[in-house]
Amino acid sequence: MSPLDIDGIKRRLEAKRLGGKVHYFAELGSTNVHARMLAEQGAAEGEIVIAEAQTDGRGRLGRRWESPAGVNLYLSVILRPRLLPVHAPQITLMAAVALAETVAPLIKQAPVIKWPNDILVNGKKLAGVLSEAVCDPQRIDHVILGIGLNVNYQVTSMPPEIRQWATSVADLTGSPIDRESVMIRLIHYLDRCYGELDEHGFEALRSRWDAFFGLRGRRVRIENRKEDVVIGRALGIDRNGALIVEDDFGRLQNIYAGDIIPLES
Ligand code: BT5
């Protein structure tokens, strides 16, 4: 389990917008928290924070992201997108497409986007996205795009809470892979997808997002807070990144946040 060769990664990066500066740490609480501090101090678009391990890796809604040293990728990208605040969720959708495109050629199985922020393979979580936007009413100041991708994480070393629900590239292929090449691919695809979003809007990514979305037409349950549940058929996403669900009364509901759970029928 050797540490990431950051100089090697920097040398091989050919990204246009991302990776101008890479901040590397053997250990951080959370790369998102550190990147946010840098952004508040004026860090430029495209700067990336990478940690070998996180002691307080964060998921959504106060959940935890397991971040052991030396086996996975944990990074946060500072973005200053020219998007309206209402379109900030498009950053998560863009990152999900980039992640799916990064991992698809590395594994035999098809990666699936689980709205809004997961990449699943065989129903198990391979990667997660946590994007946190800081906005004023008219514009986005910055977005911290955090990504955790399980690369050489052994299922047997995962804590019991996630062991049944999580996977890694090596778990899927049966052999370890060098993390530098996965990191370079990921930054490359993020750079490309972010460029497309910036230049042409989310419509440029929509058909690829749709192709990776696993639950179109499926009956789903969306839990926001426990008392706020919608059940219906998932139709897709609107241009703001909201999930469109036709509920059991035939009403279309646009849902902006929550956890989606597939139902039997
Ligand atoms: C996410 O949250 O999926 C967002 C994860 C983002 C992590 C990155 S790492 C770099 C950056 N810095 C941070 O501090 N965070 C970001 P959510 O949808 O809430 O899913 C969290 C749930 O996923 C947990 O409650 C567990 O059930 C599961 N989980 C935790 N660690 C996992 C792992 N390593 N692999 C797969 N599943 C995991």
mmCIF file of C-alpha atoms and ligand atoms in Angstrom:
data_model
loop_
_atom_site.group_PDB
_atom_site.id
_atom_site.type_symbol
_atom_site.label_atom_id
_atom_site.label_comp_id
_atom_site.label_asym_id
_atom_site.label_seq_id
_atom_site.Cartn_x
_atom_site.Cartn_y
_atom_site.Cartn_z
ATOM 1 C CA MET A 1 0.000 0.000 0.000
ATOM 2 C CA SER A 2 2.339 2.725 -1.180
ATOM 3 C CA PRO A 3 1.145 6.339 -1.049
ATOM 4 C CA LEU A 4 -0.087 8.078 -4.184
ATOM 5 C CA ASP A 5 2.652 9.358 -6.470
ATOM 6 C CA ILE A 6 1.353 12.932 -6.630
ATOM 7 C CA ASP A 7 4.236 14.277 -8.721
ATOM 8 C CA GLY A 8 3.615 11.508 -11.228
ATOM 9 C CA ILE A 9 -0.088 12.403 -11.318
ATOM 10 C CA LYS A 10 0.692 16.102 -11.850
ATOM 11 C CA ARG A 11 3.107 15.294 -14.660
ATOM 12 C CA ARG A 12 0.616 13.108 -16.491
ATOM 13 C CA LEU A 13 -2.425 15.385 -16.072
ATOM 14 C CA GLU A 14 -3.666 16.935 -19.276
ATOM 15 C CA ALA A 15 -6.741 18.654 -17.888
ATOM 16 C CA LYS A 16 -7.679 22.105 -19.161
ATOM 17 C CA ARG A 17 -9.531 23.469 -16.169
ATOM 18 C CA LEU A 18 -8.801 21.195 -13.226
ATOM 19 C CA GLY A 19 -5.650 20.375 -11.327
ATOM 20 C CA GLY A 20 -3.765 23.653 -11.854
ATOM 21 C CA LYS A 21 -2.810 23.258 -8.218
ATOM 22 C CA VAL A 22 -2.964 19.997 -6.243
ATOM 23 C CA HIS A 23 -2.895 20.069 -2.417
ATOM 24 C CA TYR A 24 -1.895 16.668 -1.080
ATOM 25 C CA PHE A 25 -2.131 15.402 2.505
ATOM 26 C CA ALA A 26 -1.322 12.059 4.076
ATOM 27 C CA GLU A 27 -4.349 12.582 6.305
ATOM 28 C CA LEU A 28 -7.122 15.154 6.678
ATOM 29 C CA GLY A 29 -10.374 15.320 8.616
ATOM 30 C CA SER A 30 -12.273 15.842 5.360
ATOM 31 C CA THR A 31 -11.011 17.044 1.973
ATOM 32 C CA ASN A 32 -14.282 18.970 1.546
ATOM 33 C CA VAL A 33 -13.719 20.924 4.754
ATOM 34 C CA HIS A 34 -10.143 21.755 3.791
ATOM 35 C CA ALA A 35 -11.110 22.739 0.238
ATOM 36 C CA ARG A 36 -13.821 24.995 1.566
ATOM 37 C CA MET A 37 -11.316 26.807 3.751
ATOM 38 C CA LEU A 38 -9.032 27.263 0.730
ATOM 39 C CA ALA A 39 -11.948 28.525 -1.386
ATOM 40 C CA GLU A 40 -12.868 31.051 1.292
ATOM 41 C CA GLN A 41 -9.262 32.260 1.206
ATOM 42 C CA GLY A 42 -9.576 32.824 -2.550
ATOM 43 C CA ALA A 43 -8.301 29.554 -4.067
ATOM 44 C CA ALA A 44 -8.837 29.407 -7.812
ATOM 45 C CA GLU A 45 -11.233 27.265 -9.822
ATOM 46 C CA GLY A 46 -9.817 23.811 -10.454
ATOM 47 C CA GLU A 47 -7.595 23.511 -7.376
ATOM 48 C CA ILE A 48 -7.816 19.977 -6.002
ATOM 49 C CA VAL A 49 -7.391 18.685 -2.462
ATOM 50 C CA ILE A 50 -6.374 15.038 -2.168
ATOM 51 C CA ALA A 51 -5.949 13.013 1.027
ATOM 52 C CA GLU A 52 -4.575 9.540 1.463
ATOM 53 C CA ALA A 53 -6.917 9.025 4.430
ATOM 54 C CA GLN A 54 -9.740 10.966 6.113
ATOM 55 C CA THR A 55 -10.496 10.768 9.817
ATOM 56 C CA ASP A 56 -13.869 12.461 9.394
ATOM 57 C CA GLY A 57 -14.857 11.711 5.794
ATOM 58 C CA ARG A 58 -18.337 13.076 5.197
ATOM 59 C CA GLY A 59 -21.390 11.810 3.368
ATOM 60 C CA ARG A 60 -24.640 13.706 3.031
ATOM 61 C CA LEU A 61 -26.879 14.607 5.983
ATOM 62 C CA GLY A 62 -24.112 14.134 8.536
ATOM 63 C CA ARG A 63 -23.349 10.583 7.416
ATOM 64 C CA ARG A 64 -19.853 9.167 7.449
ATOM 65 C CA TRP A 65 -17.628 8.178 4.506
ATOM 66 C CA GLU A 66 -15.236 5.359 5.358
ATOM 67 C CA SER A 67 -11.801 6.562 4.274
ATOM 68 C CA PRO A 68 -8.982 4.158 5.157
ATOM 69 C CA ALA A 69 -5.430 4.987 4.067
ATOM 70 C CA GLY A 70 -3.701 3.786 0.953
ATOM 71 C CA VAL A 71 -6.499 1.991 -0.875
ATOM 72 C CA ASN A 72 -9.045 4.488 -2.240
ATOM 73 C CA LEU A 73 -9.356 7.971 -3.729
ATOM 74 C CA TYR A 74 -10.653 10.942 -1.743
ATOM 75 C CA LEU A 75 -10.601 14.307 -3.444
ATOM 76 C CA SER A 76 -12.348 17.666 -3.456
ATOM 77 C CA VAL A 77 -12.320 20.048 -6.396
ATOM 78 C CA ILE A 78 -12.898 23.780 -5.999
ATOM 79 C CA LEU A 79 -15.254 25.020 -8.714
ATOM 80 C CA ARG A 80 -16.473 28.515 -9.436
ATOM 81 C CA PRO A 81 -19.168 27.705 -12.008
ATOM 82 C CA ARG A 82 -21.102 30.280 -13.992
ATOM 83 C CA LEU A 83 -24.385 28.687 -12.979
ATOM 84 C CA LEU A 84 -27.454 30.103 -11.295
ATOM 85 C CA PRO A 85 -27.733 28.877 -7.692
ATOM 86 C CA VAL A 86 -30.851 26.908 -8.661
ATOM 87 C CA HIS A 87 -28.700 24.894 -11.077
ATOM 88 C CA ALA A 88 -26.013 24.000 -8.508
ATOM 89 C CA PRO A 89 -27.245 20.354 -8.299
ATOM 90 C CA GLN A 90 -26.092 19.954 -11.916
ATOM 91 C CA ILE A 91 -22.542 19.757 -10.533
ATOM 92 C CA THR A 92 -23.416 16.503 -8.736
ATOM 93 C CA LEU A 93 -25.051 15.111 -11.877
ATOM 94 C CA MET A 94 -22.033 16.079 -13.964
ATOM 95 C CA ALA A 95 -19.692 14.376 -11.491
ATOM 96 C CA ALA A 96 -21.800 11.203 -11.527
ATOM 97 C CA VAL A 97 -21.459 11.011 -15.330
ATOM 98 C CA ALA A 98 -17.683 11.568 -15.064
ATOM 99 C CA LEU A 99 -17.385 8.852 -12.411
ATOM 100 C CA ALA A 100 -19.434 6.367 -14.414
ATOM 101 C CA GLU A 101 -17.320 7.076 -17.512
ATOM 102 C CA THR A 102 -14.135 6.703 -15.454
ATOM 103 C CA VAL A 103 -14.976 3.286 -14.063
ATOM 104 C CA ALA A 104 -16.983 1.728 -16.935
ATOM 105 C CA PRO A 105 -13.935 0.527 -18.937
ATOM 106 C CA LEU A 106 -12.194 -0.777 -15.800
ATOM 107 C CA ILE A 107 -14.871 -3.301 -14.883
ATOM 108 C CA LYS A 108 -17.038 -5.832 -16.709
ATOM 109 C CA GLN A 109 -20.321 -4.819 -15.104
ATOM 110 C CA ALA A 110 -22.206 -1.627 -16.007
ATOM 111 C CA PRO A 111 -22.027 1.213 -13.473
ATOM 112 C CA VAL A 112 -25.378 2.719 -12.559
ATOM 113 C CA ILE A 113 -26.111 6.223 -11.310
ATOM 114 C CA LYS A 114 -28.368 6.197 -8.287
ATOM 115 C CA TRP A 115 -29.832 9.687 -8.119
ATOM 116 C CA PRO A 116 -28.527 12.011 -6.926
ATOM 117 C CA ASN A 117 -25.007 11.074 -5.939
ATOM 118 C CA ASP A 118 -24.102 7.393 -5.929
ATOM 119 C CA ILE A 119 -22.409 5.074 -8.374
ATOM 120 C CA LEU A 120 -23.550 1.502 -7.899
ATOM 121 C CA VAL A 121 -22.339 -1.700 -9.482
ATOM 122 C CA ASN A 122 -24.358 -4.873 -8.936
ATOM 123 C CA GLY A 123 -26.459 -2.810 -6.529
ATOM 124 C CA LYS A 124 -23.432 -2.016 -4.341
ATOM 125 C CA LYS A 125 -21.908 1.398 -3.783
ATOM 126 C CA LEU A 126 -18.613 2.008 -5.551
ATOM 127 C CA ALA A 127 -18.426 5.805 -5.242
ATOM 128 C CA GLY A 128 -20.221 8.771 -3.738
ATOM 129 C CA VAL A 129 -20.357 12.486 -4.458
ATOM 130 C CA LEU A 130 -20.817 15.263 -1.916
ATOM 131 C CA SER A 131 -21.063 18.694 -3.502
ATOM 132 C CA GLU A 132 -21.501 21.701 -1.285
ATOM 133 C CA ALA A 133 -22.351 25.061 -2.854
ATOM 134 C CA VAL A 134 -21.839 28.461 -1.277
ATOM 135 C CA CYS A 135 -24.198 30.912 -2.965
ATOM 136 C CA ASP A 136 -25.560 34.409 -2.647
ATOM 137 C CA PRO A 137 -29.029 35.034 -4.088
ATOM 138 C CA GLN A 138 -27.872 35.721 -7.652
ATOM 139 C CA ARG A 139 -24.752 33.654 -8.112
ATOM 140 C CA ILE A 140 -22.686 30.733 -6.892
ATOM 141 C CA ASP A 141 -19.506 31.802 -5.128
ATOM 142 C CA HIS A 142 -18.000 28.325 -5.201
ATOM 143 C CA VAL A 143 -18.854 24.643 -5.102
ATOM 144 C CA ILE A 144 -16.761 22.059 -3.315
ATOM 145 C CA LEU A 145 -17.102 18.879 -5.317
ATOM 146 C CA GLY A 146 -16.087 15.957 -3.095
ATOM 147 C CA ILE A 147 -15.637 12.461 -4.470
ATOM 148 C CA GLY A 148 -14.871 9.186 -2.753
ATOM 149 C CA LEU A 149 -14.097 6.218 -5.023
ATOM 150 C CA ASN A 150 -13.290 2.760 -3.677
ATOM 151 C CA VAL A 151 -10.366 1.370 -5.665
ATOM 152 C CA ASN A 152 -8.451 -1.371 -3.820
ATOM 153 C CA TYR A 153 -10.691 -1.500 -0.734
ATOM 154 C CA GLN A 154 -11.048 -5.148 0.357
ATOM 155 C CA VAL A 155 -14.581 -6.062 1.322
ATOM 156 C CA THR A 156 -13.189 -7.993 4.279
ATOM 157 C CA SER A 157 -11.615 -4.834 5.693
ATOM 158 C CA MET A 158 -14.822 -2.763 5.406
ATOM 159 C CA PRO A 159 -16.716 -2.087 8.635
ATOM 160 C CA PRO A 160 -19.749 -4.381 9.035
ATOM 161 C CA GLU A 161 -22.245 -1.513 8.465
ATOM 162 C CA ILE A 162 -21.200 -1.144 4.832
ATOM 163 C CA ARG A 163 -19.701 -4.550 3.965
ATOM 164 C CA GLN A 164 -22.887 -5.847 2.357
ATOM 165 C CA TRP A 165 -23.643 -2.615 0.509
ATOM 166 C CA ALA A 166 -20.247 -1.463 -0.753
ATOM 167 C CA THR A 167 -17.810 -2.575 -3.430
ATOM 168 C CA SER A 168 -14.522 -1.438 -4.985
ATOM 169 C CA VAL A 169 -12.855 -1.680 -8.395
ATOM 170 C CA ALA A 170 -10.573 -4.485 -7.125
ATOM 171 C CA ASP A 171 -13.520 -6.297 -5.549
ATOM 172 C CA LEU A 172 -15.232 -6.262 -8.960
ATOM 173 C CA THR A 173 -12.228 -7.275 -11.049
ATOM 174 C CA GLY A 174 -10.472 -9.558 -8.590
ATOM 175 C CA SER A 175 -7.142 -7.734 -8.789
ATOM 176 C CA PRO A 176 -5.684 -4.485 -7.451
ATOM 177 C CA ILE A 177 -5.156 -1.552 -9.811
ATOM 178 C CA ASP A 178 -2.763 1.377 -9.571
ATOM 179 C CA ARG A 179 -4.552 4.300 -8.017
ATOM 180 C CA GLU A 180 -2.620 6.951 -9.954
ATOM 181 C CA SER A 181 -4.073 5.843 -13.276
ATOM 182 C CA VAL A 182 -7.602 5.860 -11.826
ATOM 183 C CA MET A 183 -7.040 9.342 -10.380
ATOM 184 C CA ILE A 184 -5.778 10.646 -13.728
ATOM 185 C CA ARG A 185 -8.765 9.157 -15.563
ATOM 186 C CA LEU A 186 -11.150 10.624 -13.009
ATOM 187 C CA ILE A 187 -9.704 14.127 -13.251
ATOM 188 C CA HIS A 188 -9.683 13.835 -17.046
ATOM 189 C CA TYR A 189 -13.373 12.905 -17.216
ATOM 190 C CA LEU A 190 -14.323 15.516 -14.617
ATOM 191 C CA ASP A 191 -12.461 18.142 -16.609
ATOM 192 C CA ARG A 192 -14.229 17.137 -19.800
ATOM 193 C CA CYS A 193 -17.720 16.894 -18.313
ATOM 194 C CA TYR A 194 -17.313 20.152 -16.409
ATOM 195 C CA GLY A 195 -16.147 21.854 -19.608
ATOM 196 C CA GLU A 196 -19.239 20.559 -21.436
ATOM 197 C CA LEU A 197 -21.505 21.748 -18.628
ATOM 198 C CA ASP A 198 -19.876 25.166 -18.597
ATOM 199 C CA GLU A 199 -19.933 25.661 -22.358
ATOM 200 C CA HIS A 200 -23.194 24.009 -23.388
ATOM 201 C CA GLY A 201 -25.254 23.521 -20.217
ATOM 202 C CA PHE A 202 -26.571 20.300 -18.707
ATOM 203 C CA GLU A 203 -28.332 19.324 -21.946
ATOM 204 C CA ALA A 204 -24.897 18.355 -23.310
ATOM 205 C CA LEU A 205 -24.641 15.664 -20.607
ATOM 206 C CA ARG A 206 -28.264 14.640 -20.290
ATOM 207 C CA SER A 207 -28.324 11.672 -22.666
ATOM 208 C CA ARG A 208 -25.267 10.152 -20.962
ATOM 209 C CA TRP A 209 -26.741 10.761 -17.514
ATOM 210 C CA ASP A 210 -29.982 9.127 -18.691
ATOM 211 C CA ALA A 211 -28.102 6.116 -20.067
ATOM 212 C CA PHE A 212 -26.415 5.499 -16.698
ATOM 213 C CA PHE A 213 -29.573 6.117 -14.648
ATOM 214 C CA GLY A 214 -30.712 2.756 -13.425
ATOM 215 C CA LEU A 215 -34.213 3.407 -12.167
ATOM 216 C CA ARG A 216 -36.142 4.945 -15.062
ATOM 217 C CA GLY A 217 -39.689 3.664 -15.038
ATOM 218 C CA ARG A 218 -39.123 1.815 -11.756
ATOM 219 C CA ARG A 219 -41.374 2.180 -8.774
ATOM 220 C CA VAL A 220 -39.406 3.923 -6.046
ATOM 221 C CA ARG A 221 -39.710 5.335 -2.586
ATOM 222 C CA ILE A 222 -37.952 8.619 -1.854
ATOM 223 C CA GLU A 223 -37.241 9.444 1.738
ATOM 224 C CA ASN A 224 -36.293 12.957 2.542
ATOM 225 C CA ARG A 225 -36.876 13.228 6.207
ATOM 226 C CA LYS A 226 -38.577 10.239 7.764
ATOM 227 C CA GLU A 227 -42.000 11.899 7.718
ATOM 228 C CA ASP A 228 -41.575 13.125 4.155
ATOM 229 C CA VAL A 229 -41.914 10.143 1.819
ATOM 230 C CA VAL A 230 -42.959 9.979 -1.838
ATOM 231 C CA ILE A 231 -43.791 6.723 -3.607
ATOM 232 C CA GLY A 232 -44.228 6.514 -7.361
ATOM 233 C CA ARG A 233 -42.585 5.893 -10.716
ATOM 234 C CA ALA A 234 -39.208 7.531 -11.425
ATOM 235 C CA LEU A 235 -39.371 9.287 -14.794
ATOM 236 C CA GLY A 236 -36.003 11.052 -14.967
ATOM 237 C CA ILE A 237 -34.596 14.447 -14.016
ATOM 238 C CA ASP A 238 -35.581 17.988 -14.879
ATOM 239 C CA ARG A 239 -33.108 20.657 -15.952
ATOM 240 C CA ASN A 240 -32.430 21.657 -12.343
ATOM 241 C CA GLY A 241 -31.402 18.115 -11.467
ATOM 242 C CA ALA A 242 -34.602 17.361 -9.568
ATOM 243 C CA LEU A 243 -35.932 13.812 -9.819
ATOM 244 C CA ILE A 244 -39.351 13.667 -11.505
ATOM 245 C CA VAL A 245 -41.644 11.124 -9.899
ATOM 246 C CA GLU A 246 -45.221 10.317 -10.900
ATOM 247 C CA ASP A 247 -46.892 9.540 -7.612
ATOM 248 C CA ASP A 248 -49.720 7.057 -7.138
ATOM 249 C CA PHE A 249 -52.303 9.796 -7.726
ATOM 250 C CA GLY A 250 -50.816 10.586 -11.143
ATOM 251 C CA ARG A 251 -49.253 13.834 -9.938
ATOM 252 C CA LEU A 252 -45.773 14.773 -11.108
ATOM 253 C CA GLN A 253 -43.496 15.700 -8.250
ATOM 254 C CA ASN A 254 -40.065 17.275 -8.631
ATOM 255 C CA ILE A 255 -37.868 16.140 -5.774
ATOM 256 C CA TYR A 256 -34.725 18.064 -4.945
ATOM 257 C CA ALA A 257 -33.132 15.942 -2.227
ATOM 258 C CA GLY A 258 -33.520 12.557 -0.642
ATOM 259 C CA ASP A 259 -32.620 8.902 -0.780
ATOM 260 C CA ILE A 260 -34.148 6.796 -3.529
ATOM 261 C CA ILE A 261 -35.066 3.185 -2.765
ATOM 262 C CA PRO A 262 -36.239 0.859 -5.547
ATOM 263 C CA LEU A 263 -39.457 -1.042 -4.804
ATOM 264 C CA GLU A 264 -40.531 -4.387 -6.183
ATOM 265 C CA SER A 265 -43.306 -3.199 -8.503
HETATM 266 C C1 BT5 B 1 -22.061 10.071 -0.159
HETATM 267 O O1 BT5 B 1 -22.906 10.329 0.879
HETATM 268 O O2 BT5 B 1 -22.116 9.092 -0.866
HETATM 269 C C2 BT5 B 1 -20.996 11.127 -0.367
HETATM 270 C C3 BT5 B 1 -19.611 10.600 -0.159
HETATM 271 C C4 BT5 B 1 -18.557 11.635 -0.466
HETATM 272 C C5 BT5 B 1 -17.208 11.251 0.076
HETATM 273 C C6 BT5 B 1 -16.131 12.182 -0.378
HETATM 274 S S1 BT5 B 1 -14.545 11.612 0.017
HETATM 275 C C7 BT5 B 1 -13.833 13.132 -0.430
HETATM 276 C C8 BT5 B 1 -14.790 14.198 0.049
HETATM 277 N N1 BT5 B 1 -14.497 14.613 1.414
HETATM 278 C C9 BT5 B 1 -15.483 14.270 2.266
HETATM 279 O O3 BT5 B 1 -15.457 14.486 3.498
HETATM 280 N N2 BT5 B 1 -16.474 13.659 1.593
HETATM 281 C C10 BT5 B 1 -16.200 13.606 0.174
HETATM 282 P P1 BT5 B 1 -24.225 9.504 1.229
HETATM 283 O O4 BT5 B 1 -25.090 9.358 0.008
HETATM 284 O O5 BT5 B 1 -24.799 10.202 2.407
HETATM 285 O O6 BT5 B 1 -23.701 8.070 1.596
HETATM 286 C C11 BT5 B 1 -23.097 7.809 2.824
HETATM 287 C C12 BT5 B 1 -23.348 6.336 3.142
HETATM 288 O O7 BT5 B 1 -22.549 5.506 2.261
HETATM 289 C C13 BT5 B 1 -22.917 5.937 4.540
HETATM 290 O O8 BT5 B 1 -23.965 6.172 5.464
HETATM 291 C C14 BT5 B 1 -22.613 4.432 4.379
HETATM 292 O O9 BT5 B 1 -23.807 3.692 4.395
HETATM 293 C C15 BT5 B 1 -22.070 4.354 2.958
HETATM 294 N N3 BT5 B 1 -20.598 4.397 2.934
HETATM 295 C C16 BT5 B 1 -19.742 5.001 3.787
HETATM 296 N N4 BT5 B 1 -18.472 4.857 3.401
HETATM 297 C C17 BT5 B 1 -18.503 4.139 2.251
HETATM 298 C C18 BT5 B 1 -17.512 3.685 1.349
HETATM 299 N N5 BT5 B 1 -16.216 3.951 1.503
HETATM 300 N N6 BT5 B 1 -17.940 2.967 0.280
HETATM 301 C C19 BT5 B 1 -19.236 2.701 0.060
HETATM 302 N N7 BT5 B 1 -20.221 3.118 0.877
HETATM 303 C C20 BT5 B 1 -19.855 3.828 1.953
#
